[in-house]
Amino acid sequence: MKKPLLLSLFVLCSFAGFSQLGISYHQSQLSFFGVNYQTGERFLTEFRVNTNTLIEDLSPELVLHYQFIKKESHEVYAGIGGRFQIDEGMVIPLGFNLYPFDKKQFGFHTEVAAIIGENNVFRGSWGIRYIFKK
């Protein structure tokens, strides 16, 4: 029993050694909070959920971003994903992250996204991002 548990912990720790966890808040008419997980150099997966709404109206999103410009002080990304429940459909974001401080953990971002589905929505947002660097 202990061996599989230790092996699982080792695999999780070694996988986490090559990844970064972050959080973000996007302010707009359709505001949302995100938790992102970067594995590798340019791919980032983000789970998002809208804010300022009733619990039963929460609409989760799952998006995969590709950072096609990745510098120390800024990043430009595009992605694809899905949104569920209210305004559900395919999400196609295009965004910019800016890290202006010496420690590159805290930054600002802006994003536009097309939500294509039952209701076609063009969403724009701006906000903050924090990366839990090792």
mmCIF file of N, CA and C in Angstrom:
data_model
loop_
_atom_site.group_PDB
_atom_site.id
_atom_site.type_symbol
_atom_site.label_atom_id
_atom_site.label_comp_id
_atom_site.label_asym_id
_atom_site.label_seq_id
_atom_site.Cartn_x
_atom_site.Cartn_y
_atom_site.Cartn_z
ATOM 1 N N MET A 1 0.821 -1.198 0.000
ATOM 2 C CA MET A 1 0.000 0.000 0.000
ATOM 3 C C MET A 1 0.862 1.257 0.000
ATOM 4 N N LYS A 2 1.949 1.257 0.775
ATOM 5 C CA LYS A 2 2.795 2.441 0.873
ATOM 6 C C LYS A 2 3.586 2.671 -0.414
ATOM 7 N N LYS A 3 3.990 1.586 -1.091
ATOM 8 C CA LYS A 3 4.787 1.727 -2.304
ATOM 9 C C LYS A 3 4.046 2.480 -3.417
ATOM 10 N N PRO A 4 2.810 2.099 -3.763
ATOM 11 C CA PRO A 4 2.098 2.853 -4.797
ATOM 12 C C PRO A 4 1.866 4.310 -4.406
ATOM 13 N N LEU A 5 1.601 4.559 -3.128
ATOM 14 C CA LEU A 5 1.394 5.929 -2.676
ATOM 15 C C LEU A 5 2.676 6.745 -2.831
ATOM 16 N N LEU A 6 3.804 6.193 -2.429
ATOM 17 C CA LEU A 6 5.085 6.893 -2.574
ATOM 18 C C LEU A 6 5.439 7.107 -4.036
ATOM 19 N N LEU A 7 5.191 6.109 -4.869
ATOM 20 C CA LEU A 7 5.457 6.243 -6.297
ATOM 21 C C LEU A 7 4.578 7.330 -6.908
ATOM 22 N N SER A 8 3.304 7.373 -6.519
ATOM 23 C CA SER A 8 2.399 8.411 -7.020
ATOM 24 C C SER A 8 2.859 9.799 -6.600
ATOM 25 N N LEU A 9 3.267 9.957 -5.352
ATOM 26 C CA LEU A 9 3.769 11.245 -4.883
ATOM 27 C C LEU A 9 5.030 11.664 -5.636
ATOM 28 N N PHE A 10 5.911 10.705 -5.897
ATOM 29 C CA PHE A 10 7.130 11.006 -6.642
ATOM 30 C C PHE A 10 6.807 11.476 -8.061
ATOM 31 N N VAL A 11 5.888 10.792 -8.723
ATOM 32 C CA VAL A 11 5.500 11.172 -10.087
ATOM 33 C C VAL A 11 4.865 12.555 -10.089
ATOM 34 N N LEU A 12 3.972 12.828 -9.136
ATOM 35 C CA LEU A 12 3.342 14.148 -9.051
ATOM 36 C C LEU A 12 4.363 15.240 -8.785
ATOM 37 N N CYS A 13 5.303 14.993 -7.885
ATOM 38 C CA CYS A 13 6.330 15.992 -7.567
ATOM 39 C C CYS A 13 7.247 16.238 -8.756
ATOM 40 N N SER A 14 7.612 15.206 -9.475
ATOM 41 C CA SER A 14 8.498 15.410 -10.624
ATOM 42 C C SER A 14 7.747 16.097 -11.762
ATOM 43 N N PHE A 15 6.445 15.805 -11.926
ATOM 44 C CA PHE A 15 5.652 16.510 -12.933
ATOM 45 C C PHE A 15 5.515 17.978 -12.559
ATOM 46 N N ALA A 16 5.270 18.248 -11.272
ATOM 47 C CA ALA A 16 5.138 19.629 -10.805
ATOM 48 C C ALA A 16 6.458 20.380 -10.926
ATOM 49 N N GLY A 17 7.574 19.683 -10.946
ATOM 50 C CA GLY A 17 8.863 20.340 -11.081
ATOM 51 C C GLY A 17 9.047 21.001 -12.435
ATOM 52 N N PHE A 18 8.302 20.593 -13.432
ATOM 53 C CA PHE A 18 8.398 21.161 -14.777
ATOM 54 C C PHE A 18 7.211 22.062 -15.103
ATOM 55 N N SER A 19 6.476 22.487 -14.095
ATOM 56 C CA SER A 19 5.267 23.262 -14.358
ATOM 57 C C SER A 19 5.199 24.473 -13.439
ATOM 58 N N GLN A 20 4.291 25.383 -13.792
ATOM 59 C CA GLN A 20 4.043 26.566 -12.971
ATOM 60 C C GLN A 20 2.539 26.734 -12.809
ATOM 61 N N LEU A 21 2.152 27.106 -11.620
ATOM 62 C CA LEU A 21 0.758 27.344 -11.308
ATOM 63 C C LEU A 21 0.545 28.848 -11.191
ATOM 64 N N GLY A 22 -0.597 29.331 -11.649
ATOM 65 C CA GLY A 22 -0.898 30.752 -11.565
ATOM 66 C C GLY A 22 -2.382 30.989 -11.388
ATOM 67 N N ILE A 23 -2.719 32.227 -11.021
ATOM 68 C CA ILE A 23 -4.110 32.634 -10.888
ATOM 69 C C ILE A 23 -4.301 33.960 -11.624
ATOM 70 N N SER A 24 -5.526 34.224 -12.028
ATOM 71 C CA SER A 24 -5.800 35.476 -12.730
ATOM 72 C C SER A 24 -7.224 35.929 -12.427
ATOM 73 N N TYR A 25 -7.422 37.230 -12.567
ATOM 74 C CA TYR A 25 -8.764 37.794 -12.475
ATOM 75 C C TYR A 25 -8.961 38.681 -13.696
ATOM 76 N N HIS A 26 -10.038 38.463 -14.423
ATOM 77 C CA HIS A 26 -10.359 39.217 -15.637
ATOM 78 C C HIS A 26 -11.577 40.079 -15.350
ATOM 79 N N GLN A 27 -11.435 41.387 -15.479
ATOM 80 C CA GLN A 27 -12.539 42.319 -15.244
ATOM 81 C C GLN A 27 -13.193 42.688 -16.572
ATOM 82 N N SER A 28 -14.495 42.528 -16.651
ATOM 83 C CA SER A 28 -15.284 42.930 -17.812
ATOM 84 C C SER A 28 -16.749 42.814 -17.440
ATOM 85 N N GLN A 29 -17.635 42.999 -18.394
ATOM 86 C CA GLN A 29 -19.054 42.781 -18.126
ATOM 87 C C GLN A 29 -19.296 41.301 -17.833
ATOM 88 N N LEU A 30 -18.451 40.428 -18.356
ATOM 89 C CA LEU A 30 -18.495 38.988 -18.085
ATOM 90 C C LEU A 30 -17.224 38.599 -17.321
ATOM 91 N N SER A 31 -17.034 39.133 -16.115
ATOM 92 C CA SER A 31 -15.818 38.915 -15.322
ATOM 93 C C SER A 31 -15.639 37.447 -14.970
ATOM 94 N N PHE A 32 -14.367 37.033 -14.788
ATOM 95 C CA PHE A 32 -14.099 35.667 -14.395
ATOM 96 C C PHE A 32 -12.760 35.550 -13.678
ATOM 97 N N PHE A 33 -12.624 34.460 -12.927
ATOM 98 C CA PHE A 33 -11.432 34.106 -12.172
ATOM 99 C C PHE A 33 -10.847 32.862 -12.826
ATOM 100 N N GLY A 34 -9.518 32.805 -12.933
ATOM 101 C CA GLY A 34 -8.890 31.658 -13.575
ATOM 102 C C GLY A 34 -7.753 31.065 -12.761
ATOM 103 N N VAL A 35 -7.573 29.781 -12.908
ATOM 104 C CA VAL A 35 -6.425 29.065 -12.358
ATOM 105 C C VAL A 35 -5.733 28.434 -13.556
ATOM 106 N N ASN A 36 -4.442 28.772 -13.730
ATOM 107 C CA ASN A 36 -3.739 28.244 -14.902
ATOM 108 C C ASN A 36 -2.564 27.393 -14.497
ATOM 109 N N TYR A 37 -2.185 26.529 -15.411
ATOM 110 C CA TYR A 37 -1.142 25.547 -15.172
ATOM 111 C C TYR A 37 -0.298 25.456 -16.432
ATOM 112 N N GLN A 38 0.953 25.862 -16.334
ATOM 113 C CA GLN A 38 1.834 25.846 -17.498
ATOM 114 C C GLN A 38 2.771 24.652 -17.409
ATOM 115 N N THR A 39 2.707 23.807 -18.422
ATOM 116 C CA THR A 39 3.643 22.691 -18.535
ATOM 117 C C THR A 39 4.407 22.909 -19.833
ATOM 118 N N GLY A 40 5.687 22.854 -19.763
ATOM 119 C CA GLY A 40 6.481 23.134 -20.950
ATOM 120 C C GLY A 40 6.721 24.622 -21.082
ATOM 121 N N GLU A 41 7.297 25.008 -22.190
ATOM 122 C CA GLU A 41 7.732 26.386 -22.394
ATOM 123 C C GLU A 41 6.621 27.324 -22.856
ATOM 124 N N ARG A 42 5.690 26.846 -23.685
ATOM 125 C CA ARG A 42 4.739 27.768 -24.310
ATOM 126 C C ARG A 42 3.262 27.413 -24.154
ATOM 127 N N PHE A 43 2.934 26.262 -23.593
ATOM 128 C CA PHE A 43 1.531 25.863 -23.450
ATOM 129 C C PHE A 43 1.034 26.104 -22.037
ATOM 130 N N LEU A 44 -0.188 26.618 -21.938
ATOM 131 C CA LEU A 44 -0.780 26.935 -20.650
ATOM 132 C C LEU A 44 -2.250 26.529 -20.695
ATOM 133 N N THR A 45 -2.686 25.759 -19.727
ATOM 134 C CA THR A 45 -4.085 25.378 -19.599
ATOM 135 C C THR A 45 -4.704 26.230 -18.503
ATOM 136 N N GLU A 46 -5.881 26.771 -18.756
ATOM 137 C CA GLU A 46 -6.530 27.619 -17.752
ATOM 138 C C GLU A 46 -7.971 27.185 -17.547
ATOM 139 N N PHE A 47 -8.327 26.991 -16.277
ATOM 140 C CA PHE A 47 -9.711 26.725 -15.884
ATOM 141 C C PHE A 47 -10.278 28.034 -15.366
ATOM 142 N N ARG A 48 -11.410 28.453 -15.899
ATOM 143 C CA ARG A 48 -12.010 29.738 -15.545
ATOM 144 C C ARG A 48 -13.442 29.542 -15.088
ATOM 145 N N VAL A 49 -13.876 30.441 -14.217
ATOM 146 C CA VAL A 49 -15.276 30.439 -13.796
ATOM 147 C C VAL A 49 -15.697 31.899 -13.621
ATOM 148 N N ASN A 50 -16.903 32.206 -14.095
ATOM 149 C CA ASN A 50 -17.356 33.596 -14.030
ATOM 150 C C ASN A 50 -17.626 34.010 -12.594
ATOM 151 N N THR A 51 -17.561 35.315 -12.352
ATOM 152 C CA THR A 51 -17.785 35.868 -11.015
ATOM 153 C C THR A 51 -18.979 36.815 -11.065
ATOM 154 N N ASN A 52 -19.349 37.339 -9.910
ATOM 155 C CA ASN A 52 -20.463 38.283 -9.793
ATOM 156 C C ASN A 52 -21.758 37.703 -10.340
ATOM 157 N N THR A 53 -22.032 36.454 -9.972
ATOM 158 C CA THR A 53 -23.238 35.784 -10.463
ATOM 159 C C THR A 53 -23.771 34.833 -9.397
ATOM 160 N N LEU A 54 -24.957 34.352 -9.594
ATOM 161 C CA LEU A 54 -25.527 33.353 -8.695
ATOM 162 C C LEU A 54 -24.777 32.036 -8.853
ATOM 163 N N ILE A 55 -24.704 31.261 -7.781
ATOM 164 C CA ILE A 55 -23.988 29.981 -7.816
ATOM 165 C C ILE A 55 -24.537 29.075 -8.922
ATOM 166 N N GLU A 56 -25.837 29.023 -9.087
ATOM 167 C CA GLU A 56 -26.412 28.132 -10.105
ATOM 168 C C GLU A 56 -26.138 28.614 -11.527
ATOM 169 N N ASP A 57 -25.671 29.862 -11.674
ATOM 170 C CA ASP A 57 -25.345 30.392 -12.996
ATOM 171 C C ASP A 57 -23.851 30.359 -13.311
ATOM 172 N N LEU A 58 -23.044 29.722 -12.448
ATOM 173 C CA LEU A 58 -21.609 29.629 -12.730
ATOM 174 C C LEU A 58 -21.398 28.915 -14.061
ATOM 175 N N SER A 59 -20.522 29.469 -14.871
ATOM 176 C CA SER A 59 -20.268 28.905 -16.196
ATOM 177 C C SER A 59 -18.773 28.649 -16.342
ATOM 178 N N PRO A 60 -18.339 27.413 -16.160
ATOM 179 C CA PRO A 60 -16.908 27.124 -16.267
ATOM 180 C C PRO A 60 -16.419 27.157 -17.712
ATOM 181 N N GLU A 61 -15.139 27.487 -17.849
ATOM 182 C CA GLU A 61 -14.442 27.459 -19.139
ATOM 183 C C GLU A 61 -13.156 26.677 -18.956
ATOM 184 N N LEU A 62 -12.738 26.016 -19.986
ATOM 185 C CA LEU A 62 -11.441 25.371 -20.017
ATOM 186 C C LEU A 62 -10.776 25.783 -21.327
ATOM 187 N N VAL A 63 -9.588 26.398 -21.231
ATOM 188 C CA VAL A 63 -8.922 26.966 -22.397
ATOM 189 C C VAL A 63 -7.472 26.511 -22.440
ATOM 190 N N LEU A 64 -6.977 26.206 -23.619
ATOM 191 C CA LEU A 64 -5.568 25.895 -23.846
ATOM 192 C C LEU A 64 -4.960 27.058 -24.609
ATOM 193 N N HIS A 65 -3.939 27.692 -24.023
ATOM 194 C CA HIS A 65 -3.257 28.829 -24.650
ATOM 195 C C HIS A 65 -1.925 28.386 -25.220
ATOM 196 N N TYR A 66 -1.544 29.004 -26.317
ATOM 197 C CA TYR A 66 -0.200 28.861 -26.863
ATOM 198 C C TYR A 66 0.427 30.248 -26.854
ATOM 199 N N GLN A 67 1.549 30.406 -26.159
ATOM 200 C CA GLN A 67 2.235 31.694 -26.060
ATOM 201 C C GLN A 67 3.192 31.813 -27.245
ATOM 202 N N PHE A 68 2.758 32.515 -28.306
ATOM 203 C CA PHE A 68 3.599 32.595 -29.499
ATOM 204 C C PHE A 68 4.646 33.684 -29.398
ATOM 205 N N ILE A 69 4.527 34.610 -28.457
ATOM 206 C CA ILE A 69 5.618 35.524 -28.095
ATOM 207 C C ILE A 69 5.796 35.379 -26.593
ATOM 208 N N LYS A 70 6.983 34.972 -26.172
ATOM 209 C CA LYS A 70 7.250 34.754 -24.748
ATOM 210 C C LYS A 70 8.587 35.380 -24.396
ATOM 211 N N LYS A 71 8.513 36.570 -23.826
ATOM 212 C CA LYS A 71 9.698 37.290 -23.359
ATOM 213 C C LYS A 71 9.625 37.366 -21.843
ATOM 214 N N GLU A 72 10.690 37.814 -21.218
ATOM 215 C CA GLU A 72 10.702 37.906 -19.761
ATOM 216 C C GLU A 72 9.672 38.918 -19.252
ATOM 217 N N SER A 73 9.485 40.013 -19.982
ATOM 218 C CA SER A 73 8.588 41.076 -19.507
ATOM 219 C C SER A 73 7.178 41.028 -20.102
ATOM 220 N N HIS A 74 6.963 40.227 -21.145
ATOM 221 C CA HIS A 74 5.627 40.169 -21.736
ATOM 222 C C HIS A 74 5.426 38.875 -22.515
ATOM 223 N N GLU A 75 4.146 38.557 -22.738
ATOM 224 C CA GLU A 75 3.752 37.371 -23.497
ATOM 225 C C GLU A 75 2.519 37.721 -24.337
ATOM 226 N N VAL A 76 2.446 37.140 -25.508
ATOM 227 C CA VAL A 76 1.257 37.258 -26.354
ATOM 228 C C VAL A 76 0.789 35.828 -26.617
ATOM 229 N N TYR A 77 -0.501 35.584 -26.434
ATOM 230 C CA TYR A 77 -1.015 34.225 -26.566
ATOM 231 C C TYR A 77 -2.319 34.198 -27.353
ATOM 232 N N ALA A 78 -2.605 33.019 -27.867
ATOM 233 C CA ALA A 78 -3.883 32.719 -28.503
ATOM 234 C C ALA A 78 -4.272 31.324 -28.038
ATOM 235 N N GLY A 79 -5.536 31.024 -28.112
ATOM 236 C CA GLY A 79 -5.944 29.716 -27.623
ATOM 237 C C GLY A 79 -7.272 29.263 -28.163
ATOM 238 N N ILE A 80 -7.703 28.140 -27.612
ATOM 239 C CA ILE A 80 -8.994 27.555 -27.972
ATOM 240 C C ILE A 80 -9.499 26.780 -26.760
ATOM 241 N N GLY A 81 -10.810 26.780 -26.598
ATOM 242 C CA GLY A 81 -11.373 26.061 -25.469
ATOM 243 C C GLY A 81 -12.873 26.009 -25.549
ATOM 244 N N GLY A 82 -13.475 25.693 -24.410
ATOM 245 C CA GLY A 82 -14.920 25.582 -24.348
ATOM 246 C C GLY A 82 -15.486 26.231 -23.117
ATOM 247 N N ARG A 83 -16.702 26.710 -23.250
ATOM 248 C CA ARG A 83 -17.446 27.320 -22.136
ATOM 249 C C ARG A 83 -18.729 26.521 -21.976
ATOM 250 N N PHE A 84 -19.148 26.309 -20.727
ATOM 251 C CA PHE A 84 -20.291 25.460 -20.442
ATOM 252 C C PHE A 84 -21.337 26.211 -19.632
ATOM 253 N N GLN A 85 -22.578 25.856 -19.777
ATOM 254 C CA GLN A 85 -23.768 26.363 -19.116
ATOM 255 C C GLN A 85 -24.270 27.633 -19.789
ATOM 256 N N ILE A 86 -24.028 28.826 -19.269
ATOM 257 C CA ILE A 86 -24.550 30.052 -19.862
ATOM 258 C C ILE A 86 -23.579 30.548 -20.932
ATOM 259 N N ASP A 87 -24.108 30.952 -22.090
ATOM 260 C CA ASP A 87 -23.296 31.345 -23.252
ATOM 261 C C ASP A 87 -22.308 30.239 -23.616
ATOM 262 N N GLU A 88 -22.759 29.004 -23.573
ATOM 263 C CA GLU A 88 -21.832 27.907 -23.836
ATOM 264 C C GLU A 88 -21.455 27.854 -25.306
ATOM 265 N N GLY A 89 -20.252 27.372 -25.535
ATOM 266 C CA GLY A 89 -19.744 27.261 -26.888
ATOM 267 C C GLY A 89 -18.234 27.220 -26.902
ATOM 268 N N MET A 90 -17.676 27.403 -28.070
ATOM 269 C CA MET A 90 -16.233 27.402 -28.249
ATOM 270 C C MET A 90 -15.684 28.787 -27.895
ATOM 271 N N VAL A 91 -14.551 28.822 -27.181
ATOM 272 C CA VAL A 91 -13.902 30.071 -26.783
ATOM 273 C C VAL A 91 -12.587 30.194 -27.545
ATOM 274 N N ILE A 92 -12.373 31.353 -28.174
ATOM 275 C CA ILE A 92 -11.125 31.608 -28.918
ATOM 276 C C ILE A 92 -10.521 32.915 -28.389
ATOM 277 N N PRO A 93 -9.599 32.817 -27.388
ATOM 278 C CA PRO A 93 -9.020 34.024 -26.806
ATOM 279 C C PRO A 93 -7.732 34.464 -27.514
ATOM 280 N N LEU A 94 -7.467 35.761 -27.439
ATOM 281 C CA LEU A 94 -6.211 36.364 -27.893
ATOM 282 C C LEU A 94 -5.841 37.377 -26.818
ATOM 283 N N GLY A 95 -4.638 37.243 -26.229
ATOM 284 C CA GLY A 95 -4.319 38.094 -25.092
ATOM 285 C C GLY A 95 -2.871 38.510 -24.996
ATOM 286 N N PHE A 96 -2.637 39.410 -24.055
ATOM 287 C CA PHE A 96 -1.320 39.988 -23.807
ATOM 288 C C PHE A 96 -1.096 40.058 -22.304
ATOM 289 N N ASN A 97 0.034 39.500 -21.820
ATOM 290 C CA ASN A 97 0.431 39.585 -20.417
ATOM 291 C C ASN A 97 1.634 40.502 -20.309
ATOM 292 N N LEU A 98 1.664 41.364 -19.295
ATOM 293 C CA LEU A 98 2.765 42.291 -19.065
ATOM 294 C C LEU A 98 3.253 42.115 -17.635
ATOM 295 N N TYR A 99 4.573 41.904 -17.468
ATOM 296 C CA TYR A 99 5.196 41.753 -16.154
ATOM 297 C C TYR A 99 6.214 42.877 -15.977
ATOM 298 N N PRO A 100 5.785 44.054 -15.466
ATOM 299 C CA PRO A 100 6.652 45.223 -15.431
ATOM 300 C C PRO A 100 7.601 45.304 -14.226
ATOM 301 N N PHE A 101 7.434 44.446 -13.241
ATOM 302 C CA PHE A 101 8.226 44.540 -12.021
ATOM 303 C C PHE A 101 9.448 43.628 -12.081
ATOM 304 N N ASP A 102 10.410 43.861 -11.175
ATOM 305 C CA ASP A 102 11.636 43.058 -11.149
ATOM 306 C C ASP A 102 11.335 41.578 -10.960
ATOM 307 N N LYS A 103 10.485 41.264 -9.991
ATOM 308 C CA LYS A 103 10.040 39.879 -9.823
ATOM 309 C C LYS A 103 8.919 39.665 -10.823
ATOM 310 N N LYS A 104 9.070 38.723 -11.695
ATOM 311 C CA LYS A 104 8.123 38.510 -12.799
ATOM 312 C C LYS A 104 6.959 37.612 -12.407
ATOM 313 N N GLN A 105 6.533 37.677 -11.151
ATOM 314 C CA GLN A 105 5.416 36.861 -10.693
ATOM 315 C C GLN A 105 4.079 37.575 -10.836
ATOM 316 N N PHE A 106 4.058 38.887 -10.662
ATOM 317 C CA PHE A 106 2.825 39.657 -10.696
ATOM 318 C C PHE A 106 2.799 40.491 -11.962
ATOM 319 N N GLY A 107 1.644 40.469 -12.645
ATOM 320 C CA GLY A 107 1.541 41.252 -13.866
ATOM 321 C C GLY A 107 0.111 41.618 -14.194
ATOM 322 N N PHE A 108 -0.027 42.215 -15.355
ATOM 323 C CA PHE A 108 -1.309 42.684 -15.854
ATOM 324 C C PHE A 108 -1.593 42.006 -17.193
ATOM 325 N N HIS A 109 -2.843 41.932 -17.554
ATOM 326 C CA HIS A 109 -3.169 41.324 -18.843
ATOM 327 C C HIS A 109 -4.412 41.965 -19.441
ATOM 328 N N THR A 110 -4.530 41.774 -20.725
ATOM 329 C CA THR A 110 -5.737 42.154 -21.442
ATOM 330 C C THR A 110 -6.032 41.033 -22.434
ATOM 331 N N GLU A 111 -7.317 40.806 -22.692
ATOM 332 C CA GLU A 111 -7.696 39.690 -23.564
ATOM 333 C C GLU A 111 -8.991 40.014 -24.279
ATOM 334 N N VAL A 112 -9.099 39.591 -25.509
ATOM 335 C CA VAL A 112 -10.362 39.565 -26.236
ATOM 336 C C VAL A 112 -10.637 38.099 -26.563
ATOM 337 N N ALA A 113 -11.904 37.738 -26.572
ATOM 338 C CA ALA A 113 -12.250 36.347 -26.853
ATOM 339 C C ALA A 113 -13.588 36.288 -27.577
ATOM 340 N N ALA A 114 -13.641 35.453 -28.573
ATOM 341 C CA ALA A 114 -14.896 35.157 -29.244
ATOM 342 C C ALA A 114 -15.467 33.900 -28.591
ATOM 343 N N ILE A 115 -16.730 33.973 -28.208
ATOM 344 C CA ILE A 115 -17.436 32.807 -27.682
ATOM 345 C C ILE A 115 -18.483 32.462 -28.728
ATOM 346 N N ILE A 116 -18.251 31.353 -29.420
ATOM 347 C CA ILE A 116 -19.076 30.971 -30.558
ATOM 348 C C ILE A 116 -19.954 29.795 -30.146
ATOM 349 N N GLY A 117 -21.260 30.016 -30.171
ATOM 350 C CA GLY A 117 -22.199 28.979 -29.766
ATOM 351 C C GLY A 117 -23.609 29.416 -30.030
ATOM 352 N N GLU A 118 -24.500 29.109 -29.080
ATOM 353 C CA GLU A 118 -25.897 29.492 -29.220
ATOM 354 C C GLU A 118 -26.027 31.013 -29.331
ATOM 355 N N ASN A 119 -25.319 31.736 -28.454
ATOM 356 C CA ASN A 119 -25.223 33.197 -28.532
ATOM 357 C C ASN A 119 -23.769 33.522 -28.867
ATOM 358 N N ASN A 120 -23.507 34.177 -29.964
ATOM 359 C CA ASN A 120 -22.146 34.562 -30.304
ATOM 360 C C ASN A 120 -21.808 35.837 -29.522
ATOM 361 N N VAL A 121 -20.742 35.766 -28.725
ATOM 362 C CA VAL A 121 -20.361 36.864 -27.843
ATOM 363 C C VAL A 121 -18.913 37.230 -28.114
ATOM 364 N N PHE A 122 -18.616 38.525 -28.154
ATOM 365 C CA PHE A 122 -17.238 39.009 -28.242
ATOM 366 C C PHE A 122 -16.932 39.670 -26.902
ATOM 367 N N ARG A 123 -16.024 39.067 -26.142
ATOM 368 C CA ARG A 123 -15.734 39.520 -24.787
ATOM 369 C C ARG A 123 -14.357 40.167 -24.731
ATOM 370 N N GLY A 124 -14.269 41.288 -24.069
ATOM 371 C CA GLY A 124 -12.998 41.947 -23.815
ATOM 372 C C GLY A 124 -12.795 42.041 -22.317
ATOM 373 N N SER A 125 -11.562 41.843 -21.855
ATOM 374 C CA SER A 125 -11.307 41.916 -20.418
ATOM 375 C C SER A 125 -9.883 42.403 -20.162
ATOM 376 N N TRP A 126 -9.670 42.879 -18.954
ATOM 377 C CA TRP A 126 -8.344 43.266 -18.481
ATOM 378 C C TRP A 126 -8.260 42.821 -17.035
ATOM 379 N N GLY A 127 -7.051 42.697 -16.507
ATOM 380 C CA GLY A 127 -6.972 42.262 -15.120
ATOM 381 C C GLY A 127 -5.553 42.041 -14.641
ATOM 382 N N ILE A 128 -5.448 41.211 -13.623
ATOM 383 C CA ILE A 128 -4.168 40.906 -12.989
ATOM 384 C C ILE A 128 -3.887 39.421 -13.063
ATOM 385 N N ARG A 129 -2.597 39.092 -12.982
ATOM 386 C CA ARG A 129 -2.152 37.700 -13.051
ATOM 387 C C ARG A 129 -1.021 37.516 -12.048
ATOM 388 N N TYR A 130 -1.006 36.374 -11.361
ATOM 389 C CA TYR A 130 0.064 36.048 -10.428
ATOM 390 C C TYR A 130 0.540 34.631 -10.709
ATOM 391 N N ILE A 131 1.855 34.465 -10.793
ATOM 392 C CA ILE A 131 2.451 33.150 -11.047
ATOM 393 C C ILE A 131 3.213 32.714 -9.822
ATOM 394 N N PHE A 132 2.938 31.518 -9.357
ATOM 395 C CA PHE A 132 3.649 30.944 -8.211
ATOM 396 C C PHE A 132 4.935 30.299 -8.722
ATOM 397 N N LYS A 133 5.992 31.098 -8.857
ATOM 398 C CA LYS A 133 7.256 30.577 -9.370
ATOM 399 C C LYS A 133 8.009 29.867 -8.276
ATOM 400 N N LYS A 134 8.828 28.911 -8.679
ATOM 401 C CA LYS A 134 9.652 28.160 -7.742
ATOM 402 C C LYS A 134 10.950 28.887 -7.503
#
